[in-house]
PDB file of C-alpha atoms in Angstrom:
ATOM      1  CA  MET A 571       0.000   0.000   0.000  1.00 48.00           C
ATOM      2  CA  ASN A 572       1.106   3.624   0.401  1.00 52.00           C
ATOM      3  CA  LEU A 573       2.554   3.311   3.871  1.00 51.00           C
ATOM      4  CA  PRO A 574       6.106   4.366   2.877  1.00 63.00           C
ATOM      5  CA  ILE A 575       4.740   7.552   1.251  1.00 62.00           C
ATOM      6  CA  CYS A 576       2.781   8.398   4.415  1.00 53.00           C
ATOM      7  CA  ARG A 577       5.885   7.854   6.536  1.00 60.00           C
ATOM      8  CA  ARG A 578       7.947  10.085   4.258  1.00 60.00           C
ATOM      9  CA  ALA A 579       5.302  12.803   4.302  1.00 56.00           C
ATOM     10  CA  PHE A 580       5.041  12.593   8.096  1.00 55.00           C
ATOM     11  CA  THR A 581       8.829  12.664   8.495  1.00 58.00           C
ATOM     12  CA  LEU A 582       9.104  15.627   6.135  1.00 52.00           C
ATOM     13  CA  ALA A 583       6.348  17.484   8.001  1.00 51.00           C
ATOM     14  CA  MET A 584       8.066  16.858  11.362  1.00 54.00           C
ATOM     15  CA  CYS A 585      11.422  18.061   9.988  1.00 48.00           C
ATOM     16  CA  VAL A 586       9.855  21.262   8.645  1.00 49.00           C
ATOM     17  CA  ALA A 587       8.073  21.848  11.970  1.00 51.00           C
ATOM     18  CA  ALA A 588      11.312  21.310  13.899  1.00 49.00           C
ATOM     19  CA  LEU A 589      13.207  23.727  11.647  1.00 45.00           C
ATOM     20  CA  LEU A 590      10.530  26.387  11.981  1.00 47.00           C
ATOM     21  CA  ALA A 591      10.353  25.996  15.754  1.00 48.00           C
ATOM     22  CA  GLY A 592      14.136  26.049  16.098  1.00 44.00           C
ATOM     23  CA  GLY A 593      14.427  29.152  13.939  1.00 40.00           C
ATOM     24  CA  SER A 594      11.855  31.074  15.946  1.00 35.00           C
ATOM     25  CA  VAL A 595      13.601  30.230  19.205  1.00 36.00           C
ATOM     26  CA  ALA A 596      16.927  31.456  17.841  1.00 35.00           C
ATOM     27  CA  LEU A 597      15.403  34.711  16.578  1.00 32.00           C
ATOM     28  CA  ALA A 598      13.465  35.329  19.775  1.00 33.00           C
ATOM     29  CA  HIS A 599      16.621  36.505  21.574  1.00 48.00           C
ATOM     30  CA  GLU A 600      18.031  38.737  18.869  1.00 46.00           C
ATOM     31  CA  GLY A 601      17.265  42.428  18.762  1.00 72.00           C
ATOM     32  CA  HIS A 602      14.649  42.667  21.464  1.00 85.00           C
ATOM     33  CA  LEU A 603      14.431  44.920  24.477  1.00 91.00           C
ATOM     34  CA  HIS A 604      15.455  43.720  27.899  1.00 95.00           C
ATOM     35  CA  LYS A 605      14.272  45.303  31.136  1.00 96.00           C
ATOM     36  CA  VAL A 606      15.880  45.980  34.461  1.00 96.00           C
ATOM     37  CA  MET A 607      14.171  47.199  37.604  1.00 97.00           C
ATOM     38  CA  GLY A 608      16.339  48.654  40.332  1.00 97.00           C
ATOM     39  CA  THR A 609      17.941  51.747  41.792  1.00 97.00           C
ATOM     40  CA  ILE A 610      20.359  54.293  40.360  1.00 96.00           C
ATOM     41  CA  VAL A 611      23.855  53.965  41.831  1.00 96.00           C
ATOM     42  CA  ALA A 612      25.437  56.568  39.499  1.00 94.00           C
ATOM     43  CA  SER A 613      24.232  58.780  36.660  1.00 91.00           C
ATOM     44  CA  ASP A 614      25.346  61.441  34.232  1.00 89.00           C
ATOM     45  CA  ALA A 615      24.294  62.664  30.798  1.00 87.00           C
ATOM     46  CA  ALA A 616      25.936  59.691  29.017  1.00 93.00           C
ATOM     47  CA  LYS A 617      25.231  56.674  31.221  1.00 95.00           C
ATOM     48  CA  LEU A 618      23.239  55.232  34.096  1.00 96.00           C
ATOM     49  CA  ASP A 619      24.446  52.588  36.529  1.00 96.00           C
ATOM     50  CA  VAL A 620      21.413  50.612  37.703  1.00 97.00           C
ATOM     51  CA  LYS A 621      21.604  48.043  40.483  1.00 97.00           C
ATOM     52  CA  GLY A 622      18.946  45.495  39.642  1.00 96.00           C
ATOM     53  CA  THR A 623      16.781  43.590  42.072  1.00 94.00           C
ATOM     54  CA  ASP A 624      19.124  40.623  41.538  1.00 95.00           C
ATOM     55  CA  GLY A 625      22.020  42.668  42.993  1.00 95.00           C
ATOM     56  CA  LYS A 626      23.889  43.031  39.688  1.00 96.00           C
ATOM     57  CA  THR A 627      24.787  46.500  38.409  1.00 96.00           C
ATOM     58  CA  LEU A 628      24.298  47.296  34.719  1.00 96.00           C
ATOM     59  CA  THR A 629      25.781  50.300  32.929  1.00 96.00           C
ATOM     60  CA  LEU A 630      23.235  51.628  30.457  1.00 96.00           C
ATOM     61  CA  LEU A 631      24.354  54.108  27.830  1.00 95.00           C
ATOM     62  CA  VAL A 632      22.110  57.110  27.177  1.00 96.00           C
ATOM     63  CA  ASP A 633      21.830  59.161  23.985  1.00 93.00           C
ATOM     64  CA  GLY A 634      19.435  61.637  22.410  1.00 91.00           C
ATOM     65  CA  SER A 635      16.956  58.904  21.499  1.00 93.00           C
ATOM     66  CA  THR A 636      16.650  57.646  25.098  1.00 95.00           C
ATOM     67  CA  LYS A 637      13.314  58.628  26.642  1.00 96.00           C
ATOM     68  CA  VAL A 638      13.633  59.393  30.360  1.00 95.00           C
ATOM     69  CA  THR A 639      10.481  60.169  32.353  1.00 96.00           C
ATOM     70  CA  ARG A 640       9.367  60.714  35.927  1.00 94.00           C
ATOM     71  CA  GLY A 641       5.623  60.217  36.016  1.00 90.00           C
ATOM     72  CA  THR A 642       4.398  62.032  32.910  1.00 90.00           C
ATOM     73  CA  ALA A 643       7.242  64.576  32.870  1.00 94.00           C
ATOM     74  CA  ILE A 644      10.153  64.148  30.475  1.00 94.00           C
ATOM     75  CA  ILE A 645      13.468  64.654  32.265  1.00 94.00           C
ATOM     76  CA  HIS A 646      17.175  64.294  31.489  1.00 92.00           C
ATOM     77  CA  ALA A 647      19.232  61.271  32.532  1.00 92.00           C
ATOM     78  CA  ALA A 648      21.467  63.606  34.551  1.00 90.00           C
ATOM     79  CA  ASP A 649      18.386  64.540  36.647  1.00 92.00           C
ATOM     80  CA  LEU A 650      18.310  61.020  38.088  1.00 94.00           C
ATOM     81  CA  LYS A 651      19.947  60.788  41.492  1.00 93.00           C
ATOM     82  CA  THR A 652      21.522  57.970  43.452  1.00 95.00           C
ATOM     83  CA  GLY A 653      18.767  55.921  45.075  1.00 95.00           C
ATOM     84  CA  ASP A 654      16.057  56.758  42.524  1.00 95.00           C
ATOM     85  CA  ARG A 655      14.016  53.710  41.590  1.00 96.00           C
ATOM     86  CA  VAL A 656      13.751  53.036  37.863  1.00 97.00           C
ATOM     87  CA  VAL A 657      12.520  50.569  35.295  1.00 97.00           C
ATOM     88  CA  ALA A 658      14.690  50.702  32.194  1.00 97.00           C
ATOM     89  CA  ALA A 659      14.281  49.048  28.802  1.00 97.00           C
ATOM     90  CA  TYR A 660      17.570  48.542  26.994  1.00 96.00           C
ATOM     91  CA  MET A 661      18.950  46.933  23.861  1.00 94.00           C
ATOM     92  CA  PRO A 662      22.233  44.986  23.788  1.00 92.00           C
ATOM     93  CA  MET A 663      24.388  46.250  20.914  1.00 88.00           C
ATOM     94  CA  LYS A 664      27.875  45.718  19.542  1.00 85.00           C
ATOM     95  CA  GLY A 665      30.163  48.646  20.190  1.00 80.00           C
ATOM     96  CA  PRO A 666      33.645  49.512  19.004  1.00 81.00           C
ATOM     97  CA  LYS A 667      35.970  46.534  18.749  1.00 83.00           C
ATOM     98  CA  GLY A 668      33.034  44.154  19.252  1.00 81.00           C
ATOM     99  CA  ALA A 669      32.428  45.051  22.895  1.00 83.00           C
ATOM    100  CA  GLU A 670      28.841  44.640  24.060  1.00 87.00           C
ATOM    101  CA  MET A 671      27.046  47.836  25.041  1.00 91.00           C
ATOM    102  CA  LEU A 672      23.657  48.223  26.677  1.00 94.00           C
ATOM    103  CA  MET A 673      21.788  51.136  25.098  1.00 94.00           C
ATOM    104  CA  ALA A 674      18.922  52.525  27.192  1.00 95.00           C
ATOM    105  CA  LYS A 675      15.775  53.100  25.123  1.00 96.00           C
ATOM    106  CA  ASP A 676      13.227  53.993  27.819  1.00 97.00           C
ATOM    107  CA  VAL A 677      13.821  54.833  31.483  1.00 97.00           C
ATOM    108  CA  LYS A 678      10.906  55.381  33.859  1.00 97.00           C
ATOM    109  CA  ALA A 679      11.739  56.822  37.258  1.00 96.00           C
ATOM    110  CA  ALA A 680       9.405  56.403  40.185  1.00 93.00           C
ATOM    111  CA  ALA A 681       7.655  59.581  41.227  1.00 83.00           C
ATOM    112  CA  PRO A 682       9.068  61.041  44.422  1.00 71.00           C
ATOM    113  CA  ALA A 683       7.214  60.046  47.545  1.00 63.00           C
ATOM    114  CA  SER A 684       4.748  62.747  48.490  1.00 59.00           C
ATOM    115  CA  ALA A 685       4.985  64.233  51.923  1.00 47.00           C
ATOM    116  CA  ALA A 686       2.725  62.548  54.425  1.00 50.00           C
ATOM    117  CA  PRO A 687      -0.157  64.732  55.617  1.00 55.00           C
ATOM    118  CA  ALA A 688       0.373  66.299  59.006  1.00 54.00           C
ATOM    119  CA  LYS A 689      -1.433  64.583  61.845  1.00 59.00           C
ATOM    120  CA  GLN A 690      -4.186  66.608  63.398  1.00 59.00           C
ATOM    121  CA  PRO A 691      -4.607  66.622  67.172  1.00 58.00           C
TER     122      PRO A 691
END
């Protein structure tokens, strides 16, 4: 009967499915944004050092395309102070001589804590 043809078709279909699945897994890690949540340990106009919740410190580069906000207000990276809590989205990139750089794309700083209302007697 046609059993060998069915086996070949099934084998071919499984191979194609495996190749497609393997390709999507490999592409899933390329060129996508990563996020870090933590506190600023150092900042200036060109970079931010963020200590993540895992205890590791990442140096994120900042340029003119980096969006930095506190609440709804747009601010400059240099306005961030040590201890500010942030959530930053960044993209790993290849820099000069093949070194990996982390380019900040979007940095959201937590709004400052509002003063507690005075207690009334």
